Short mmCIF file of C-alpha atoms in Angstrom, two decimals:
data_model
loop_
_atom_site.label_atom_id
_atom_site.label_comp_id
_atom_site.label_asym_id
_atom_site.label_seq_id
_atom_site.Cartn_x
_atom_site.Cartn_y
_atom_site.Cartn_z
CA UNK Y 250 -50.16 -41.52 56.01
CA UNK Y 251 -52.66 -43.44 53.51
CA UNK Y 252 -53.94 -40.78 51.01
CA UNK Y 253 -57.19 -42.57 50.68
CA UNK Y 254 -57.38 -42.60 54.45
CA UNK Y 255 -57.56 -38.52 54.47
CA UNK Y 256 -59.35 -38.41 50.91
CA UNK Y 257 -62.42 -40.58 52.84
CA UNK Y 258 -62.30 -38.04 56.02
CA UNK Y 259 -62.89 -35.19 54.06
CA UNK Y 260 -65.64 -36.44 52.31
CA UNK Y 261 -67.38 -37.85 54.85
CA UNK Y 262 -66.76 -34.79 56.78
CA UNK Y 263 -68.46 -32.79 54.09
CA UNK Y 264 -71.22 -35.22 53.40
CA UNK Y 265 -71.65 -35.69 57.48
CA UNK Y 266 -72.83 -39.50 56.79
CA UNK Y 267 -70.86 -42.35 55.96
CA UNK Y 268 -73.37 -43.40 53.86
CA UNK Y 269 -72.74 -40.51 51.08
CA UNK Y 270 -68.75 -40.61 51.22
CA UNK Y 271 -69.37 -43.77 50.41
CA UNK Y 272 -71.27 -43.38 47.46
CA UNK Y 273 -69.59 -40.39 46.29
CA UNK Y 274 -66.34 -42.01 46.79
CA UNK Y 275 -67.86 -45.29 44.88
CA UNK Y 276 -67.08 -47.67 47.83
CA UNK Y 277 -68.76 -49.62 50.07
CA UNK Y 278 -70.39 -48.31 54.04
CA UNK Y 279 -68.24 -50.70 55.73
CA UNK Y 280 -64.77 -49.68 53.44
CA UNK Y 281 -65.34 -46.15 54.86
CA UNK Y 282 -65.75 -47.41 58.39
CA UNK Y 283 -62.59 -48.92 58.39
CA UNK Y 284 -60.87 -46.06 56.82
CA UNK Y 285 -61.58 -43.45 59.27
CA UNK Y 286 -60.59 -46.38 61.65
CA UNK Y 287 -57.55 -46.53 60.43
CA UNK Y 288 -56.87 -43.20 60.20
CA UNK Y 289 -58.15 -42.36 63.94
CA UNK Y 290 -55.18 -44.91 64.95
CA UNK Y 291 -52.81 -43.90 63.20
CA UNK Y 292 -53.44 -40.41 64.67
CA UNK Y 293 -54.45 -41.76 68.04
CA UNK Y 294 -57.43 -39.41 68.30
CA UNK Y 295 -61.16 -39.81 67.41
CA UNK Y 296 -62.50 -37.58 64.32
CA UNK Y 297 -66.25 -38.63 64.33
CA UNK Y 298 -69.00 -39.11 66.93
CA UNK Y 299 -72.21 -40.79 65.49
CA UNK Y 300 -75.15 -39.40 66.01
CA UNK Y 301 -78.53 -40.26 64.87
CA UNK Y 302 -78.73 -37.63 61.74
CA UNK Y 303 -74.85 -38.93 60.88
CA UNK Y 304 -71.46 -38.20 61.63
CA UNK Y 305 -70.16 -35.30 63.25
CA UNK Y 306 -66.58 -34.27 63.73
CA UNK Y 307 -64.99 -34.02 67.47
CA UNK Y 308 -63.16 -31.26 68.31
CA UNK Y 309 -59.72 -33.19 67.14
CA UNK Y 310 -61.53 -34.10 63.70
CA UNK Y 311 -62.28 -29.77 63.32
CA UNK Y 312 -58.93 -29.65 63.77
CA UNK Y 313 -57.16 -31.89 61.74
CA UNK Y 314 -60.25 -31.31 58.71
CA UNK Y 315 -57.95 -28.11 56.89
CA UNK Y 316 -54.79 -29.89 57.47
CA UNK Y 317 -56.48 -32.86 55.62
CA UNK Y 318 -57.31 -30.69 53.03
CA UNK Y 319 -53.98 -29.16 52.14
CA UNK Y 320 -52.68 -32.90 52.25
CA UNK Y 321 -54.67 -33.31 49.25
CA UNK Y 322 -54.13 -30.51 47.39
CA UNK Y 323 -50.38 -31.04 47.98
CA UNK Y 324 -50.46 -34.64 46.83
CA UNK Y 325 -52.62 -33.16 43.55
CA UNK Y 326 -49.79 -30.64 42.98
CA UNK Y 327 -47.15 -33.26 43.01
CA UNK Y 328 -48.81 -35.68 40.27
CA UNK Y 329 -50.00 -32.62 38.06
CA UNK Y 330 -46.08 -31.61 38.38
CA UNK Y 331 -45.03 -34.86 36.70
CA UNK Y 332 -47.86 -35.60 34.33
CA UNK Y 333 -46.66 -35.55 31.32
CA UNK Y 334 -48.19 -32.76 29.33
CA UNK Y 335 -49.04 -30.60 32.32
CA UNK Y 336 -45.38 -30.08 33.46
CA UNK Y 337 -42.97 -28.06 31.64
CA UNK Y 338 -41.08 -29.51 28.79
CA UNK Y 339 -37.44 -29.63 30.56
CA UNK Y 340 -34.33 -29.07 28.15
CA UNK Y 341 -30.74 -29.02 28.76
CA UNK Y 342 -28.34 -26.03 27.25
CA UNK Y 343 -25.40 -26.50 28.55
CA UNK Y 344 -24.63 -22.60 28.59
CA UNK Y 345 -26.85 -19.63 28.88
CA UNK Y 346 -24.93 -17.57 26.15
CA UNK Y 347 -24.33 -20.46 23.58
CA UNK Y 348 -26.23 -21.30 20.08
CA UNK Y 349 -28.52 -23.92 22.22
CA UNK Y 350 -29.67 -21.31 24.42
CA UNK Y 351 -30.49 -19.16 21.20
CA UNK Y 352 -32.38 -22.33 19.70
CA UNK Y 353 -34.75 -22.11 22.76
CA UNK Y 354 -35.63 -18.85 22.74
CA UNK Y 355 -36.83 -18.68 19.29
CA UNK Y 356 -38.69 -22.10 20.60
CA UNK Y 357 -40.40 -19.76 22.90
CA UNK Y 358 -41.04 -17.08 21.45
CA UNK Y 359 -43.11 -19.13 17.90
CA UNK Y 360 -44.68 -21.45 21.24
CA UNK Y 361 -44.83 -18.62 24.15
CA UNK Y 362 -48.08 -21.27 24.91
CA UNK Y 363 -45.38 -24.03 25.85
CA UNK Y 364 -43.95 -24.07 29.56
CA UNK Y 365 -40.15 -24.62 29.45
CA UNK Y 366 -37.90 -25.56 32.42
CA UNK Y 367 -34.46 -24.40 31.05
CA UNK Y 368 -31.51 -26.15 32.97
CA UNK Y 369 -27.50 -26.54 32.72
CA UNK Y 370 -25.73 -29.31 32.85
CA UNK Y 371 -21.91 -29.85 32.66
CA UNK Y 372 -21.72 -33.00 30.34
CA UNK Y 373 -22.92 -35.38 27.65
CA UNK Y 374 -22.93 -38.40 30.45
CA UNK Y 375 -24.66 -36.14 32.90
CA UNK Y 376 -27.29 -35.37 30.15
CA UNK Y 377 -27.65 -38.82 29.08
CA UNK Y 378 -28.30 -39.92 32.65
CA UNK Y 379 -30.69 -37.52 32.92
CA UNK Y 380 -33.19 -37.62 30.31
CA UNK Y 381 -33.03 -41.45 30.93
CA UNK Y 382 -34.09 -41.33 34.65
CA UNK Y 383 -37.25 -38.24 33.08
CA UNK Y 384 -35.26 -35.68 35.09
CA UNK Y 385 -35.06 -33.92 31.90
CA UNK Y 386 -36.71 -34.47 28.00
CA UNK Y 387 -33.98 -33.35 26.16
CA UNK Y 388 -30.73 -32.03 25.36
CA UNK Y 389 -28.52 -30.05 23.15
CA UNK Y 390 -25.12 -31.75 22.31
CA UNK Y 391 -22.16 -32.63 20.08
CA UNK Y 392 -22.91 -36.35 19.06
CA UNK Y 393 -21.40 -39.18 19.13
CA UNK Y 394 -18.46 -38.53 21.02
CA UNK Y 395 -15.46 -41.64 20.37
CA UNK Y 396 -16.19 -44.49 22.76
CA UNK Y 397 -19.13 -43.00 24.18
CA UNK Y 398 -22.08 -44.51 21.40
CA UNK Y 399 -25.41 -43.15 22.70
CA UNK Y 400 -27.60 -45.66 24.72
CA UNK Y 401 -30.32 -47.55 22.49
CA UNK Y 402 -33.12 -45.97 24.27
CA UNK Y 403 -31.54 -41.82 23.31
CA UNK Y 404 -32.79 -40.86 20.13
CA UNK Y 405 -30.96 -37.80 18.52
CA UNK Y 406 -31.28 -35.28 15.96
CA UNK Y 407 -28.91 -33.10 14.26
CA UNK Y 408 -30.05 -29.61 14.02
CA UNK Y 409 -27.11 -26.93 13.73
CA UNK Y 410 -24.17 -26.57 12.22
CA UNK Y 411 -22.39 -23.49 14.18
CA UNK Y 412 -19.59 -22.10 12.26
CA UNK Y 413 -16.23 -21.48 14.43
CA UNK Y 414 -15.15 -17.15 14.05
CA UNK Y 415 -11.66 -15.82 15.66
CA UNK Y 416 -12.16 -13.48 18.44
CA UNK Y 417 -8.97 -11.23 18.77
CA UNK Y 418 -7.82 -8.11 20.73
CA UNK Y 419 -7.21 -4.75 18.10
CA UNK Y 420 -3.69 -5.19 18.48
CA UNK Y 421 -3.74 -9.52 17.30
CA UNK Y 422 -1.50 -9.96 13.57
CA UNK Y 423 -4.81 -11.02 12.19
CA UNK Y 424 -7.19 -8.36 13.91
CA UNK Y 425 -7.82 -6.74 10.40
CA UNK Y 426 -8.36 -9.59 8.34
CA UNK Y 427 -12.20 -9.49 7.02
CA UNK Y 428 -11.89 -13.82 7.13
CA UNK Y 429 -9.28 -16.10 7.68
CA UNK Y 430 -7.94 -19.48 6.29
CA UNK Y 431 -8.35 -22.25 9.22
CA UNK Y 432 -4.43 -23.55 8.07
CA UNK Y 433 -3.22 -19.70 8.38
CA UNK Y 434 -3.91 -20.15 12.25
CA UNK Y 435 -0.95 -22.86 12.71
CA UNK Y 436 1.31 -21.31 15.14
CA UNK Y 437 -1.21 -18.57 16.54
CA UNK Y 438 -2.03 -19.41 20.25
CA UNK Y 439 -5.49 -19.88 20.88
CA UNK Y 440 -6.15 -19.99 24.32
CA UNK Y 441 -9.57 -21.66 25.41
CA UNK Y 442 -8.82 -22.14 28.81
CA UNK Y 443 -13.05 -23.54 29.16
CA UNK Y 444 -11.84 -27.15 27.57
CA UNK Y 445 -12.47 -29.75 29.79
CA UNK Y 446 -10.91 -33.22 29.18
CA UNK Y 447 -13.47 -35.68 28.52
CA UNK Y 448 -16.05 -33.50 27.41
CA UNK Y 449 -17.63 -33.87 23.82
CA UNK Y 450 -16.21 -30.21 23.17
CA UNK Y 451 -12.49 -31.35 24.19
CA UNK Y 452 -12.94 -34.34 21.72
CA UNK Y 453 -13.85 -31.70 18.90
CA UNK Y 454 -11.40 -29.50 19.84
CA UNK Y 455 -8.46 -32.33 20.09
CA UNK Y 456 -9.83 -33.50 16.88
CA UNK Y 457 -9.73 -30.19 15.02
CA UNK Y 458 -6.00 -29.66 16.65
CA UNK Y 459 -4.35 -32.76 14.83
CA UNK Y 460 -6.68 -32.14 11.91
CA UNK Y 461 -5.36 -28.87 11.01
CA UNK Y 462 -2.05 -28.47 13.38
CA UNK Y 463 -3.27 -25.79 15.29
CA UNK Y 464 -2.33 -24.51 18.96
CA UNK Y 465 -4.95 -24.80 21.41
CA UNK Y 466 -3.80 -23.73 24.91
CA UNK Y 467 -6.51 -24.76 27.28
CA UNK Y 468 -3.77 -23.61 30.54
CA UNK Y 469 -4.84 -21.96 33.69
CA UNK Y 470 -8.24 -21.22 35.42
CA UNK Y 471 -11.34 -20.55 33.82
CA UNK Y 472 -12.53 -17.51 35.42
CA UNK Y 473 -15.59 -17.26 32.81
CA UNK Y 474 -16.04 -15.63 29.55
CA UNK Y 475 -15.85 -11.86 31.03
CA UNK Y 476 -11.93 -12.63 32.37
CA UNK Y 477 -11.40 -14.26 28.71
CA UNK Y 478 -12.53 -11.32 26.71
CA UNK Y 479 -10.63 -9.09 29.08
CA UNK Y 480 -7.23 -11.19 28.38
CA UNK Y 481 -7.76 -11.59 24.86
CA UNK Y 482 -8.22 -8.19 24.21
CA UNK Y 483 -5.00 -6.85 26.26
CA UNK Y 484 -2.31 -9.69 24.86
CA UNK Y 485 -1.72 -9.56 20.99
CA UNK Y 486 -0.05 -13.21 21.25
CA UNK Y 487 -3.47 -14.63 22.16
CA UNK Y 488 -6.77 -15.11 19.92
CA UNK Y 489 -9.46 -17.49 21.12
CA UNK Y 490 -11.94 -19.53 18.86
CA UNK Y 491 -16.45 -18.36 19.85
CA UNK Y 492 -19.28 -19.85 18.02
CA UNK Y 493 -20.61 -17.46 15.55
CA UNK Y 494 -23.83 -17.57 18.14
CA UNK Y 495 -22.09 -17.06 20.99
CA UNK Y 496 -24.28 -14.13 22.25
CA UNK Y 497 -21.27 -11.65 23.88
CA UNK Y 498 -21.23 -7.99 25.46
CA UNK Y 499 -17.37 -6.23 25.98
CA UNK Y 500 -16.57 -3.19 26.98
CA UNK Y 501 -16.11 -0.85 23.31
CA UNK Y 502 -12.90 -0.06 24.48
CA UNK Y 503 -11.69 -3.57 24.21
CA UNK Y 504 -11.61 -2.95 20.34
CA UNK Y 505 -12.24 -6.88 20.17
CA UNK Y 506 -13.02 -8.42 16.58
CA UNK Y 507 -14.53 -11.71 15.31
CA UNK Y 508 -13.30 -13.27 12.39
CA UNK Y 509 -14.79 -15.87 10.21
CA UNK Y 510 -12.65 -18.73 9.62
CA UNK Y 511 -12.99 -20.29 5.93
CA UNK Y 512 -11.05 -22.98 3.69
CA UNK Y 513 -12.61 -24.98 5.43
CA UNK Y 514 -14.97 -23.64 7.86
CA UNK Y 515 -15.28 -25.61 11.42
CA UNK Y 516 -18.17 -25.93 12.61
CA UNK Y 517 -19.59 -27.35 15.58
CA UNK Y 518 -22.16 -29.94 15.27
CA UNK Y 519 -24.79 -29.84 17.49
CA UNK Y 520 -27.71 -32.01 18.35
CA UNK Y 521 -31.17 -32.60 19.95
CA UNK Y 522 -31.31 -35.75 22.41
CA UNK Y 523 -34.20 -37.47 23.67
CA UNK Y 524 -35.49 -40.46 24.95
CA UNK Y 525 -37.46 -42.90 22.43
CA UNK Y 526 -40.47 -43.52 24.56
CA UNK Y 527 -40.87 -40.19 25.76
CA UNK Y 528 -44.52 -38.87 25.40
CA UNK Y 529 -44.57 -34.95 26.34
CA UNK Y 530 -46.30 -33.78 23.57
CA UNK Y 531 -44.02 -30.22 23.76
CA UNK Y 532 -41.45 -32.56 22.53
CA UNK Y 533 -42.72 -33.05 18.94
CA UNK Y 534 -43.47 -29.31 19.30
CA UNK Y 535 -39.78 -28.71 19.70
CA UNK Y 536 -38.35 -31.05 17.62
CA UNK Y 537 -40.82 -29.75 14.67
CA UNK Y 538 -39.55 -26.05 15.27
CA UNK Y 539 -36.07 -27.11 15.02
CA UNK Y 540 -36.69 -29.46 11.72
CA UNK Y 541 -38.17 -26.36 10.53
CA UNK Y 542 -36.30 -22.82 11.68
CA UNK Y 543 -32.77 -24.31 12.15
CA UNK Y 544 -30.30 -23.49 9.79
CA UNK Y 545 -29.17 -27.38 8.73
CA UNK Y 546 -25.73 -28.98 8.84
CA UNK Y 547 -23.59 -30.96 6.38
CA UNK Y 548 -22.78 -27.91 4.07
CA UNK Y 549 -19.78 -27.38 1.48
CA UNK Y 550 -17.12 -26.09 2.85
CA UNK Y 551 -17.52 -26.99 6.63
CA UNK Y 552 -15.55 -29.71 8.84
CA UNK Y 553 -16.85 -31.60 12.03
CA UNK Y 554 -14.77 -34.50 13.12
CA UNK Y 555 -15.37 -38.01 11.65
CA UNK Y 556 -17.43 -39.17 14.87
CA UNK Y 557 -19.81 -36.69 14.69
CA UNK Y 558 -23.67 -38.31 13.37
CA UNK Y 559 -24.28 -37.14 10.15
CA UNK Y 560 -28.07 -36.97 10.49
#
């Protein structure tokens, strides 16, 4: 159904002459003639009689005038809900618990003004596809995974460093060390069983492996990070590496410590992505905050694999 078709019934059903749609409407008599013609067709009914004062509706035109109505407040809706600047800024996490999430809520709370659409998404192609096509504005990732160079059009930003810390059960040989060396962990088991081949966290995770010769065990079904505490805690063979920003809750009987790694410290690189010609003014709000509030990256001490942007 032509949205001009309904927008011209409802004003000349309001004005009651043709003559005043059509000057409120900035169109010609005749143009509103044959719109309400072609809108009595393609509903097979008549909506006006003429009369000598004007135009009155029929009984069929009474009915159909509210329905017309909410046709146009429904087609109003669904431009305001993808005009940019009156639609929420939408940004990608990944994780609800992870430093990314963190990064947005202090967003929100310094810009509570801002609408935010918070989603998940699995990976760094599914992201990329994404803020692409609009369906999103931007994303939080590890960049640039090998192989997979970021399209010319994706813009990115580096914008934390997270440093890598030990989780281990009470019982663990390195439960009470205050910090440990990353090359004292070769031959601990570190079981992540969340690694995902062909995800930019596997390639960090492969990279830090033959960097350092550490065990990473990413064996069995991820059940989530509640069933991983719960193992980690009751097997002493088993540690598992968290971001420090990893925002976690465990039972206080699980007696569970995290560690910070040092000499050097991993860290895990992540970044803002976004397309170049994207104009949502929230946008420039965000990626201010972040040039501002977030902690850096590039410091002494740290490792990220030899893909990941510097900038």
């Amino acid at each position: 159904m032509d949205l001009d078709t309904v927008r011209t019934f409802v004003a000349a059903a309001d004005a009651g002459q043709f003559q005043e749609a059509a000057a409120e409407l900035a169109v010609t008599q005749q143009a509103v003639s044959k719109r309400i013609a072609a809108l009595e067709r393609n509903l097979g009914v008549r909506l006006f009689t003429r009369t000598p004062r004007g135009a009155e509706l029929t009984i069929d035109g009474q009915a159909f005038l509210p329905h017309a109505r909410e046709l146009l407040r429904v087609a109003e809706r669904a431009v305001a809900s993808v005009r940019t600047g009156s639609r929420p800024l939408r940004v990608d996490v990944i994780a609800s618990r992870g430093a990314a999430s963190g990064l947005m809520r202090g967003f929100h709370r310094a810009h509570p003004e801002i609408e935010l659409d918070v989603v998940m998404l699995f990976d760094i192609e599914m992201a990329v596809a994404a803020i692409r096509s609009g369906v999103i504005d931007a994303s939080f990732r590890a960049v640039a995974v090998p192989g997979r160079p970021l399209p010319e059009d994706i813009e990115s930003v580096r914008v934390l460093d997270e440093p890598l810390q030990l989780l281990t059960g009470p019982a663990h040989a390195l439960a009470s060390a205050r910090s440990v060396p990353l090359t004292q962990l070769t031959g601990h088991r570190i079981w992540m069983p969340g690694i995902v081949p062909g995800t930019e966290w596997a390639a960090y995770y492969d990279d830090l492996v033959a960097e350092f010769g550490l065990t990473i065990e990413a064996t069995g079904p991820n059940f989530g990070s509640d069933a991983l505490l719960d193992t980690v805690a009751d097997t002493p063979a088993l540690a598992t590496f968290m971001g420090e920003q990893t925002r976690l809750v465990w039972p206080a009987d699980h007696g569970l410590r995290r560690i910070p790694v040092t000499g050097p410290t991993p860290v895990y690189p992540h970044s803002l992505l976004w397309r170049r010609d994207n104009p949502h003014p929230a946008l420039a709000t965000l990626r201010a905050h972040l040039a501002a509030t977030a902690a850096g990256h590039g410091a002494a001490g740290t490792w990220v694999p030899d893909w990941v942007i510097p900038h």
